[in-house]
Each structure stands twice: as structure tokens, then as C-alpha cells.
């Protein structure tokens, strides 16, 4: 029997127990037993599928679907992003940018400058794409100024996170707005009202607080600058152009997608289709890597063999990031296929809470149970949509509900979330440290964003 012909017979209680037990076992295996995270994730995914009663004939398909769908989104992006980062780092480009950044803003304001830049870049750029583009700059600044990487890395990661969670045209708030009939423009305004102060408190200030308490060295995942190339560094304008290129291409794609959705352009026209292809994240990063290889490599006299070795050396260190992130997606896929999220949604949907509270709590519990923020957000929005439609809410109230649901979908990112592993491995953090930093920050982002949405809802 396959999962297509299978129906879950367990109730919410046993399913929740299985999910909790799986997470506890995973933490024990990684933290106490010191089993490699990739092996532990695959093993626990398999055991969870069996415990949840998935048919034996469909278990492998579920595992591979979760693994493969995550890699489809992550592998190209991380691989090309690592190549771009290696080119920027080894060419001395990151050092050039660091010198200018420190000269303009000063050493004390460097984390703030990095975070504000990431907020601006994060408006059109997805979380993971923006993070991999900014990493070489974050690492170079941290290496130059000293102190914990968290002081610089958390404001940047938090900036991309809040923009991705709360602000259209990112897919989560747009999808929730569609479900609930909210005006996307008003969602944008309320989302920014939630995102900016939330970032300042939960990412920037938290980064300062945590950076003083947890010493995290800069990892070598992107390599070190080549001494010979530092003596002849690329121009500042060249490096900025290379880093802005993928952001501009992706922004154009996002803008065209938004324009097509409101009927300003013909989504089926050849010109729009080609422009959107060029602006898709994998293609934009591919174009940028090719441009960077020429501008930061061949144009400056780096031979073909040396350039090939530079690009090849970028892939080895990120192989672990890619595989562990894929395995995290596998674990989340098993939890979704087992019906844990659906069972919890049915229970929570009947609690009779105020609609904005119900949306936040349903999204939060689904997020904790199965890992995917997108699944949590869309499921919660769909469940509360009838109550919202019957409530006669105004445009601002609807936007506040959208932001509240989005806030619930981000709390308590942990071992069943592929993003947890992506950030943890890029920052070279163990599971315990990732829980103390990334998980706490994401939870703060969700709770504070919900509080702001609640205030907006109350005064609207």
C-alpha cells in the first residue's frame, strides 16, 4: 500500500506524543550520543514514519519526497551562493567592502549597518537567498572587528527573517492575504510596522546581548582571502555591483510577479516570461557567479585553473549544510505526511478563541509540530477564513490578522525546520547553540510581531 491509499487512524493525542518523542530522540542522539546530525535525522525520520503507521510500501517515498523537495529549493541556492561567497572572499572583495563599511559607519555601528542593509535587501529577496549573498560581508566584518560572530550574524539573519515573514511580496503574507481577503497594500504597511521594531529588539539588540555571552568564531566555510589577491584588490564599485546583481534580478522578478497578479502586465507574454526566468533565484545566482568569475577572477589575471579550483573548493564545505538541511526537510515531510498537523488543526479550530488569537496559536502549534512555516501559515489561514469572512472586519483588522498568523508560523524553529539547520551549519553552531540563539530569536520575532498585530487589531 502507498500513502495515496492510506488514511491515518490515530487521534491527535497519540500523534502529538509521537512527534514529541521523535524530537526528544533526535536531540538526545545529536547532543548526548554525538551522532552526526545527518544520520540522526534520517534515522529518526524512518522511525517516526513507522511509529505513525505509514504503510511500509510508502515510507521510502515519503522520506525521499521530503528530502528531495527541500534539496530542490536549497541545493542550487547554497551551492551557487557558496561559489559567489568564495569568489568575493578570496579575491579580497569582502575586505574592500569591510574597509568602506567601517570607514563610513564606524566600528560600533557595523552590526546596525549590516542589519539595516539586510532589511532593505530583504524587501524583495527571500530569506535564504539574501543570507548567502550577505555571508561573506558578515564574516569579513566579524573577522576584522573581532568579537562573536553572533554580534554581526543575528542582526542580518533576523532582518531577512522579519521581512520574509511579515512583508509582501514574500509568499507567506501574500498567500494569507488571499485566503483571508485582505488588501495586500495594507498588509504591506502593517507588516512593516511589525517587522522593523521587531527586528530592532529581537535581532539587533538580542544579537548584542547574545554576542557578549556566547563566543562564536568566524567559520572557514567560505575560505580566507588570498594574500596575493589582497595586494591587488578589486574596486569597491565592482564588488558592490556583483553583490547587487542577484538582488536586482530577483527584485525585478518579484516586481513582475506582483504586476502580473494585479493585471498590469501580461503574465503569458514572452518578454515577461523570459524576464521572470532570468530573475528566478537559481538563474539570478548562476548569472552572478559567471559575472563574478570574470570580474573578480579572469579580469584581474586569475587563470582558468586557479579559478576552477576556487569554485570547486567552495562546494566541499557546504556539502554538509546541503545534506543536513535536506534531512531536516525529510523529517518535517514525515511529520506532515503522518497527519500530525491536520489532527492538531482540527482540535485547535474548535476552541472558540478570538480570531486573531486563534490564527496565531494554530499557526504556532502547526509550526512546532511539522516544521514548515509555509504549511503552518496557509493551514491556519484556511481554518480561520470562514470565521474571518463572517466577522465583518475592516481592512486594517484583516491585515492585522494576516500578520498575526504569519507571526505564529515562525515561532520555535527547531530540529524539524530546514531553516534551523541552514543557519546553524552556516554559522558553524552545534544544536544546543542554535537552539539558544536562532530558536530564541525566531520565537521573539513571532511573539513581538503578534503583539504589534494585536495592538493594531484592537485600535483599528
mmCIF file of N, CA and C in Angstrom, residues 53-153:
data_model
loop_
_atom_site.group_PDB
_atom_site.id
_atom_site.type_symbol
_atom_site.label_atom_id
_atom_site.label_comp_id
_atom_site.label_asym_id
_atom_site.label_seq_id
_atom_site.Cartn_x
_atom_site.Cartn_y
_atom_site.Cartn_z
ATOM 1 N N UNK A 53 2.507 4.846 11.715
ATOM 2 C CA UNK A 53 1.658 3.916 10.989
ATOM 3 C C UNK A 53 1.625 4.103 9.497
ATOM 4 N N UNK A 54 2.580 4.858 8.938
ATOM 5 C CA UNK A 54 2.624 4.989 7.485
ATOM 6 C C UNK A 54 2.842 3.615 6.858
ATOM 7 N N UNK A 55 2.170 3.306 5.755
ATOM 8 C CA UNK A 55 2.324 1.981 5.139
ATOM 9 C C UNK A 55 3.764 1.732 4.714
ATOM 10 N N UNK A 56 4.245 0.519 4.951
ATOM 11 C CA UNK A 56 5.643 0.185 4.663
ATOM 12 C C UNK A 56 6.004 0.469 3.217
ATOM 13 N N UNK A 57 5.042 0.229 2.312
ATOM 14 C CA UNK A 57 5.320 0.438 0.902
ATOM 15 C C UNK A 57 5.491 1.894 0.521
ATOM 16 N N UNK A 58 5.070 2.804 1.383
ATOM 17 C CA UNK A 58 5.160 4.213 1.051
ATOM 18 C C UNK A 58 6.151 4.992 1.878
ATOM 19 N N UNK A 59 6.804 4.345 2.849
ATOM 20 C CA UNK A 59 7.703 5.060 3.749
ATOM 21 C C UNK A 59 8.867 5.692 2.989
ATOM 22 N N UNK A 60 9.515 4.903 2.131
ATOM 23 C CA UNK A 60 10.678 5.430 1.411
ATOM 24 C C UNK A 60 10.281 6.594 0.519
ATOM 25 N N UNK A 61 9.122 6.494 -0.121
ATOM 26 C CA UNK A 61 8.665 7.598 -0.970
ATOM 27 C C UNK A 61 8.480 8.880 -0.161
ATOM 28 N N UNK A 62 7.916 8.747 1.042
ATOM 29 C CA UNK A 62 7.725 9.925 1.896
ATOM 30 C C UNK A 62 9.073 10.519 2.291
ATOM 31 N N UNK A 63 10.025 9.653 2.667
ATOM 32 C CA UNK A 63 11.352 10.137 3.040
ATOM 33 C C UNK A 63 12.020 10.864 1.877
ATOM 34 N N UNK A 64 11.966 10.261 0.708
ATOM 35 C CA UNK A 64 12.635 10.852 -0.448
ATOM 36 C C UNK A 64 11.932 12.120 -0.922
ATOM 37 N N UNK A 65 10.609 12.146 -0.823
ATOM 38 C CA UNK A 65 9.882 13.350 -1.225
ATOM 39 C C UNK A 65 10.263 14.544 -0.340
ATOM 40 N N UNK A 66 10.309 14.311 0.983
ATOM 41 C CA UNK A 66 10.682 15.388 1.892
ATOM 42 C C UNK A 66 12.112 15.848 1.677
ATOM 43 N N UNK A 67 13.005 14.879 1.462
ATOM 44 C CA UNK A 67 14.414 15.196 1.227
ATOM 45 C C UNK A 67 14.596 15.918 -0.106
ATOM 46 N N UNK A 68 13.973 15.363 -1.144
ATOM 47 C CA UNK A 68 14.162 15.912 -2.483
ATOM 48 C C UNK A 68 13.529 17.281 -2.662
ATOM 49 N N UNK A 69 12.350 17.490 -2.095
ATOM 50 C CA UNK A 69 11.699 18.789 -2.263
ATOM 51 C C UNK A 69 12.482 19.884 -1.551
ATOM 52 N N UNK A 70 13.095 19.551 -0.428
ATOM 53 C CA UNK A 70 13.921 20.535 0.267
ATOM 54 C C UNK A 70 15.190 20.828 -0.506
ATOM 55 N N UNK A 71 15.840 19.788 -1.020
ATOM 56 C CA UNK A 71 17.058 19.994 -1.799
ATOM 57 C C UNK A 71 16.782 20.784 -3.070
ATOM 58 N N UNK A 72 15.601 20.584 -3.659
ATOM 59 C CA UNK A 72 15.265 21.328 -4.871
ATOM 60 C C UNK A 72 15.303 22.828 -4.610
ATOM 61 N N UNK A 73 14.916 23.226 -3.422
ATOM 62 C CA UNK A 73 14.916 24.650 -3.082
ATOM 63 C C UNK A 73 16.258 25.120 -2.539
ATOM 64 N N UNK A 74 17.015 24.211 -1.926
ATOM 65 C CA UNK A 74 18.200 24.624 -1.170
ATOM 66 C C UNK A 74 19.513 24.360 -1.902
ATOM 67 N N UNK A 75 19.647 23.207 -2.557
ATOM 68 C CA UNK A 75 20.949 22.774 -3.055
ATOM 69 C C UNK A 75 21.536 23.741 -4.077
ATOM 70 N N UNK A 76 20.751 24.121 -5.085
ATOM 71 C CA UNK A 76 21.256 25.061 -6.085
ATOM 72 C C UNK A 76 21.617 26.392 -5.447
ATOM 73 N N UNK A 77 20.738 26.857 -4.582
ATOM 74 C CA UNK A 77 20.947 28.163 -3.961
ATOM 75 C C UNK A 77 22.209 28.167 -3.101
ATOM 76 N N UNK A 78 22.359 27.153 -2.253
ATOM 77 C CA UNK A 78 23.526 27.109 -1.373
ATOM 78 C C UNK A 78 24.804 26.884 -2.173
ATOM 79 N N UNK A 79 24.761 25.992 -3.158
ATOM 80 C CA UNK A 79 25.955 25.724 -3.962
ATOM 81 C C UNK A 79 26.428 26.955 -4.714
ATOM 82 N N UNK A 80 25.523 27.613 -5.441
ATOM 83 C CA UNK A 80 25.898 28.813 -6.186
ATOM 84 C C UNK A 80 26.240 29.962 -5.239
ATOM 85 N N UNK A 81 25.485 30.075 -4.144
ATOM 86 C CA UNK A 81 25.787 31.122 -3.170
ATOM 87 C C UNK A 81 27.161 30.934 -2.538
ATOM 88 N N UNK A 82 27.544 29.689 -2.274
ATOM 89 C CA UNK A 82 28.870 29.420 -1.705
ATOM 90 C C UNK A 82 29.970 29.774 -2.706
ATOM 91 N N UNK A 83 29.741 29.481 -3.983
ATOM 92 C CA UNK A 83 30.722 29.866 -5.004
ATOM 93 C C UNK A 83 30.886 31.381 -5.064
ATOM 94 N N UNK A 84 29.758 32.085 -5.038
ATOM 95 C CA UNK A 84 29.823 33.550 -5.054
ATOM 96 C C UNK A 84 30.552 34.055 -3.811
ATOM 97 N N UNK A 85 30.219 33.501 -2.659
ATOM 98 C CA UNK A 85 30.878 33.915 -1.429
ATOM 99 C C UNK A 85 32.373 33.648 -1.458
ATOM 100 N N UNK A 86 32.772 32.491 -2.004
ATOM 101 C CA UNK A 86 34.196 32.162 -2.083
ATOM 102 C C UNK A 86 34.934 33.144 -3.000
ATOM 103 N N UNK A 87 34.314 33.515 -4.125
ATOM 104 C CA UNK A 87 34.934 34.481 -5.035
ATOM 105 C C UNK A 87 35.094 35.843 -4.370
ATOM 106 N N UNK A 88 34.049 36.288 -3.676
ATOM 107 C CA UNK A 88 34.104 37.597 -3.010
ATOM 108 C C UNK A 88 35.141 37.574 -1.887
ATOM 109 N N UNK A 89 35.215 36.464 -1.161
ATOM 110 C CA UNK A 89 36.138 36.366 -0.029
ATOM 111 C C UNK A 89 37.586 36.267 -0.495
ATOM 112 N N UNK A 90 37.879 35.315 -1.372
ATOM 113 C CA UNK A 90 39.274 35.063 -1.752
ATOM 114 C C UNK A 90 39.855 36.167 -2.618
ATOM 115 N N UNK A 91 39.014 36.900 -3.335
ATOM 116 C CA UNK A 91 39.509 37.992 -4.175
ATOM 117 C C UNK A 91 39.902 39.219 -3.369
ATOM 118 N N UNK A 92 39.530 39.251 -2.097
ATOM 119 C CA UNK A 92 39.744 40.443 -1.291
ATOM 120 C C UNK A 92 38.573 41.402 -1.356
ATOM 121 N N UNK A 93 37.507 41.023 -2.088
ATOM 122 C CA UNK A 93 36.353 41.904 -2.221
ATOM 123 C C UNK A 93 35.647 42.150 -0.901
ATOM 124 N N UNK A 94 35.552 41.118 -0.086
ATOM 125 C CA UNK A 94 34.900 41.296 1.210
ATOM 126 C C UNK A 94 35.703 42.239 2.099
ATOM 127 N N UNK A 95 37.028 42.176 1.994
ATOM 128 C CA UNK A 95 37.876 43.083 2.772
ATOM 129 C C UNK A 95 37.677 44.523 2.326
ATOM 130 N N UNK A 96 37.562 44.730 1.010
ATOM 131 C CA UNK A 96 37.321 46.076 0.477
ATOM 132 C C UNK A 96 36.006 46.627 1.014
ATOM 133 N N UNK A 97 34.958 45.836 0.964
ATOM 134 C CA UNK A 97 33.661 46.282 1.467
ATOM 135 C C UNK A 97 33.706 46.563 2.964
ATOM 136 N N UNK A 98 34.427 45.726 3.690
ATOM 137 C CA UNK A 98 34.545 45.909 5.130
ATOM 138 C C UNK A 98 35.232 47.226 5.460
ATOM 139 N N UNK A 99 36.298 47.528 4.746
ATOM 140 C CA UNK A 99 37.014 48.779 4.983
ATOM 141 C C UNK A 99 36.105 49.987 4.773
ATOM 142 N N UNK A 100 35.321 49.958 3.695
ATOM 143 C CA UNK A 100 34.433 51.083 3.400
ATOM 144 C C UNK A 100 33.319 51.170 4.444
ATOM 145 N N UNK A 101 32.760 50.016 4.801
ATOM 146 C CA UNK A 101 31.673 49.995 5.785
ATOM 147 C C UNK A 101 32.121 50.575 7.114
ATOM 148 N N UNK A 102 33.283 50.157 7.573
ATOM 149 C CA UNK A 102 33.786 50.634 8.867
ATOM 150 C C UNK A 102 34.139 52.112 8.799
ATOM 151 N N UNK A 103 34.696 52.543 7.647
ATOM 152 C CA UNK A 103 35.045 53.953 7.490
ATOM 153 C C UNK A 103 33.800 54.841 7.498
ATOM 154 N N UNK A 104 32.728 54.353 6.906
ATOM 155 C CA UNK A 104 31.508 55.161 6.804
ATOM 156 C C UNK A 104 30.702 55.172 8.106
ATOM 157 N N UNK A 105 30.588 54.027 8.755
ATOM 158 C CA UNK A 105 29.679 53.906 9.906
ATOM 159 C C UNK A 105 30.398 53.771 11.246
ATOM 160 N N UNK A 106 31.671 53.438 11.218
ATOM 161 C CA UNK A 106 32.395 53.231 12.461
ATOM 162 C C UNK A 106 32.244 51.802 12.962
ATOM 163 N N UNK A 107 33.181 51.392 13.802
ATOM 164 C CA UNK A 107 33.188 50.011 14.283
ATOM 165 C C UNK A 107 31.955 49.701 15.127
ATOM 166 N N UNK A 108 31.535 50.626 15.962
ATOM 167 C CA UNK A 108 30.419 50.356 16.878
ATOM 168 C C UNK A 108 29.098 50.208 16.127
ATOM 169 N N UNK A 109 28.972 50.880 14.973
ATOM 170 C CA UNK A 109 27.713 50.828 14.235
ATOM 171 C C UNK A 109 27.715 49.771 13.135
ATOM 172 N N UNK A 110 28.758 48.980 13.037
ATOM 173 C CA UNK A 110 28.833 47.989 11.957
ATOM 174 C C UNK A 110 27.687 46.981 12.005
ATOM 175 N N UNK A 111 27.348 46.406 13.177
ATOM 176 C CA UNK A 111 26.204 45.481 13.197
ATOM 177 C C UNK A 111 24.898 46.153 12.770
ATOM 178 N N UNK A 112 24.689 47.411 13.178
ATOM 179 C CA UNK A 112 23.480 48.128 12.790
ATOM 180 C C UNK A 112 23.459 48.360 11.281
ATOM 181 N N UNK A 113 24.609 48.746 10.718
ATOM 182 C CA UNK A 113 24.672 48.988 9.280
ATOM 183 C C UNK A 113 24.400 47.711 8.491
ATOM 184 N N UNK A 114 24.972 46.606 8.941
ATOM 185 C CA UNK A 114 24.726 45.327 8.271
ATOM 186 C C UNK A 114 23.246 44.954 8.333
ATOM 187 N N UNK A 115 22.639 45.158 9.506
ATOM 188 C CA UNK A 115 21.233 44.810 9.668
ATOM 189 C C UNK A 115 20.315 45.676 8.827
ATOM 190 N N UNK A 116 20.561 46.992 8.801
ATOM 191 C CA UNK A 116 19.718 47.894 8.010
ATOM 192 C C UNK A 116 19.846 47.571 6.525
ATOM 193 N N UNK A 117 21.070 47.298 6.065
ATOM 194 C CA UNK A 117 21.244 46.898 4.669
ATOM 195 C C UNK A 117 20.474 45.627 4.361
ATOM 196 N N UNK A 118 20.476 44.688 5.292
ATOM 197 C CA UNK A 118 19.755 43.431 5.084
ATOM 198 C C UNK A 118 18.246 43.650 5.082
ATOM 199 N N UNK A 119 17.752 44.594 5.895
ATOM 200 C CA UNK A 119 16.327 44.925 5.863
ATOM 201 C C UNK A 119 15.925 45.433 4.479
ATOM 202 N N UNK A 120 16.765 46.282 3.902
ATOM 203 C CA UNK A 120 16.455 46.825 2.576
ATOM 204 C C UNK A 120 16.534 45.731 1.510
ATOM 205 N N UNK A 121 17.590 44.928 1.572
ATOM 206 C CA UNK A 121 17.716 43.832 0.613
ATOM 207 C C UNK A 121 16.599 42.809 0.809
ATOM 208 N N UNK A 122 16.156 42.651 2.061
ATOM 209 C CA UNK A 122 15.161 41.629 2.365
ATOM 210 C C UNK A 122 13.767 41.957 1.898
ATOM 211 N N UNK A 123 13.537 43.191 1.436
ATOM 212 C CA UNK A 123 12.196 43.527 0.952
ATOM 213 C C UNK A 123 11.793 42.664 -0.246
ATOM 214 N N UNK A 124 12.636 42.530 -1.279
ATOM 215 C CA UNK A 124 12.237 41.672 -2.391
ATOM 216 C C UNK A 124 12.870 40.287 -2.354
ATOM 217 N N UNK A 125 13.880 40.070 -1.488
ATOM 218 C CA UNK A 125 14.690 38.855 -1.575
ATOM 219 C C UNK A 125 14.280 37.866 -0.498
ATOM 220 N N UNK A 126 14.156 36.592 -0.875
ATOM 221 C CA UNK A 126 13.816 35.555 0.086
ATOM 222 C C UNK A 126 14.927 35.410 1.115
ATOM 223 N N UNK A 127 14.550 34.860 2.269
ATOM 224 C CA UNK A 127 15.472 34.746 3.398
ATOM 225 C C UNK A 127 16.784 34.067 3.021
ATOM 226 N N UNK A 128 16.696 32.854 2.465
ATOM 227 C CA UNK A 128 17.915 32.082 2.235
ATOM 228 C C UNK A 128 18.802 32.706 1.168
ATOM 229 N N UNK A 129 18.194 33.267 0.118
ATOM 230 C CA UNK A 129 18.991 33.903 -0.937
ATOM 231 C C UNK A 129 19.729 35.121 -0.394
ATOM 232 N N UNK A 130 19.036 35.963 0.359
ATOM 233 C CA UNK A 130 19.678 37.136 0.920
ATOM 234 C C UNK A 130 20.795 36.786 1.884
ATOM 235 N N UNK A 131 20.574 35.746 2.684
ATOM 236 C CA UNK A 131 21.569 35.361 3.675
ATOM 237 C C UNK A 131 22.870 34.904 3.011
ATOM 238 N N UNK A 132 22.775 34.069 1.981
ATOM 239 C CA UNK A 132 24.007 33.563 1.372
ATOM 240 C C UNK A 132 24.766 34.665 0.643
ATOM 241 N N UNK A 133 24.067 35.691 0.141
ATOM 242 C CA UNK A 133 24.755 36.805 -0.503
ATOM 243 C C UNK A 133 25.479 37.671 0.522
ATOM 244 N N UNK A 134 24.884 37.840 1.704
ATOM 245 C CA UNK A 134 25.473 38.706 2.727
ATOM 246 C C UNK A 134 26.545 38.027 3.565
ATOM 247 N N UNK A 135 26.589 36.699 3.562
ATOM 248 C CA UNK A 135 27.510 35.993 4.461
ATOM 249 C C UNK A 135 28.972 36.411 4.327
ATOM 250 N N UNK A 136 29.529 36.544 3.108
ATOM 251 C CA UNK A 136 30.952 36.923 3.062
ATOM 252 C C UNK A 136 31.232 38.276 3.694
ATOM 253 N N UNK A 137 30.275 39.206 3.602
ATOM 254 C CA UNK A 137 30.468 40.514 4.225
ATOM 255 C C UNK A 137 30.392 40.392 5.738
ATOM 256 N N UNK A 138 29.416 39.616 6.231
ATOM 257 C CA UNK A 138 29.281 39.406 7.674
ATOM 258 C C UNK A 138 30.547 38.781 8.238
ATOM 259 N N UNK A 139 31.046 37.748 7.575
ATOM 260 C CA UNK A 139 32.249 37.058 8.055
ATOM 261 C C UNK A 139 33.461 37.988 8.042
ATOM 262 N N UNK A 140 33.569 38.790 6.974
ATOM 263 C CA UNK A 140 34.730 39.673 6.872
ATOM 264 C C UNK A 140 34.693 40.747 7.955
ATOM 265 N N UNK A 141 33.525 41.317 8.215
ATOM 266 C CA UNK A 141 33.407 42.340 9.258
ATOM 267 C C UNK A 141 33.711 41.731 10.626
ATOM 268 N N UNK A 142 33.161 40.551 10.885
ATOM 269 C CA UNK A 142 33.405 39.896 12.181
ATOM 270 C C UNK A 142 34.879 39.560 12.355
ATOM 271 N N UNK A 143 35.513 39.124 11.283
ATOM 272 C CA UNK A 143 36.937 38.777 11.363
ATOM 273 C C UNK A 143 37.779 40.028 11.592
ATOM 274 N N UNK A 144 37.395 41.121 10.970
ATOM 275 C CA UNK A 144 38.160 42.369 11.075
ATOM 276 C C UNK A 144 37.995 43.009 12.446
ATOM 277 N N UNK A 145 36.761 43.076 12.949
ATOM 278 C CA UNK A 145 36.496 43.804 14.187
ATOM 279 C C UNK A 145 36.622 42.943 15.431
ATOM 280 N N UNK A 146 36.540 41.628 15.257
ATOM 281 C CA UNK A 146 36.634 40.743 16.399
ATOM 282 C C UNK A 146 35.320 40.631 17.148
ATOM 283 N N UNK A 147 35.301 39.766 18.136
ATOM 284 C CA UNK A 147 34.073 39.505 18.875
ATOM 285 C C UNK A 147 33.316 38.338 18.272
ATOM 286 N N UNK A 148 32.233 37.980 18.892
ATOM 287 C CA UNK A 148 31.456 36.822 18.464
ATOM 288 C C UNK A 148 30.786 37.091 17.122
ATOM 289 N N UNK A 149 30.729 36.070 16.282
ATOM 290 C CA UNK A 149 30.016 36.168 15.011
ATOM 291 C C UNK A 149 28.553 36.531 15.217
ATOM 292 N N UNK A 150 27.974 36.134 16.353
ATOM 293 C CA UNK A 150 26.559 36.394 16.615
ATOM 294 C C UNK A 150 26.253 37.884 16.665
ATOM 295 N N UNK A 151 27.223 38.685 17.073
ATOM 296 C CA UNK A 151 27.031 40.128 17.147
ATOM 297 C C UNK A 151 26.683 40.708 15.784
ATOM 298 N N UNK A 152 27.224 40.113 14.728
ATOM 299 C CA UNK A 152 27.010 40.597 13.365
ATOM 300 C C UNK A 152 26.012 39.729 12.595
ATOM 301 N N UNK A 153 26.028 38.424 12.881
ATOM 302 C CA UNK A 153 25.215 37.496 12.104
ATOM 303 C C UNK A 153 23.741 37.521 12.452
#
